[in-house]
């Protein structure tokens, strides 16, 4: 296995190589990030039901409103 080292930067969540080298789709790559300090973010999870059988309690009911002819 041969190894080539390329430098790049992350822009809008994608790695952009500084060289004009084109890597074909599905090329296996390894990413090493030097001197990276991960910022801690608060993560808010969506509420979940403890029992999936309770989902029927939240079933949406649609009722037809009588039309108001005077409007």
Coordinates of C-alpha atoms in Angstrom, one line a residue:
X1 CA 0.0 0.0 0.0
X2 CA 1.4 3.4 -1.0
X3 CA 0.7 6.5 1.1
X4 CA 0.5 10.1 -0.1
X5 CA 0.2 13.0 2.3
X6 CA -2.0 15.9 1.2
X7 CA -2.9 19.1 3.0
X8 CA -6.3 20.6 3.0
X9 CA -8.8 22.7 5.0
X10 CA -12.4 22.3 6.0
X11 CA -14.9 24.7 4.4
X12 CA -18.6 24.4 5.1
X13 CA -18.1 20.9 6.5
X14 CA -16.2 19.5 3.5
X15 CA -12.5 18.9 3.2
X16 CA -10.9 20.9 0.4
X17 CA -7.5 19.8 -0.8
X18 CA -4.9 22.6 -1.4
X19 CA -3.5 20.8 -4.4
X20 CA -5.5 20.3 -7.6
X21 CA -5.3 16.5 -7.2
X22 CA -8.6 14.8 -8.1
X23 CA -9.4 11.7 -6.0
X24 CA -11.8 9.3 -7.6
X25 CA -15.1 8.4 -5.9
X26 CA -14.8 5.7 -3.2
X27 CA -11.1 6.3 -2.7
X28 CA -10.2 5.1 0.8
X29 CA -8.7 8.0 2.8
X30 CA -7.5 8.6 6.4
X31 CA -7.9 12.0 8.0
X32 CA -5.4 13.1 10.7
X33 CA -6.3 16.4 12.4
X34 CA -3.3 18.0 14.2
X35 CA -3.8 20.5 17.1
X36 CA -7.6 20.2 17.2
X37 CA -9.5 21.4 20.3
X38 CA -13.1 20.1 20.1
X39 CA -15.6 22.6 21.4
X40 CA -18.2 21.2 23.6
X41 CA -21.8 21.8 22.5
X42 CA -25.0 21.2 24.5
X43 CA -27.0 18.5 22.8
X44 CA -30.8 18.5 23.3
X45 CA -32.4 15.2 22.5
X46 CA -36.0 14.9 21.4
X47 CA -38.3 13.3 23.9
X48 CA -39.1 9.7 23.4
X49 CA -41.9 7.5 24.7
X50 CA -40.9 4.9 27.3
X51 CA -43.5 2.6 25.8
X52 CA -44.2 2.6 22.1
X53 CA -47.8 1.4 22.8
X54 CA -48.5 4.9 24.2
X55 CA -48.1 6.4 20.7
X56 CA -51.8 5.8 20.0
X57 CA -52.6 8.4 22.7
X58 CA -51.1 11.0 20.5
X59 CA -53.0 10.1 17.3
X60 CA -54.1 13.3 15.5
X61 CA -57.9 13.7 15.2
X62 CA -59.3 15.9 12.5
X63 CA -62.6 17.5 13.0
X64 CA -64.5 19.5 10.3
X65 CA -65.4 23.0 11.3
X66 CA -68.8 24.1 10.0
X67 CA -68.4 26.7 7.4
X68 CA -69.6 30.2 8.3
X69 CA -71.8 31.5 5.5
X70 CA -72.0 35.0 6.9
X71 CA -68.3 35.7 6.3

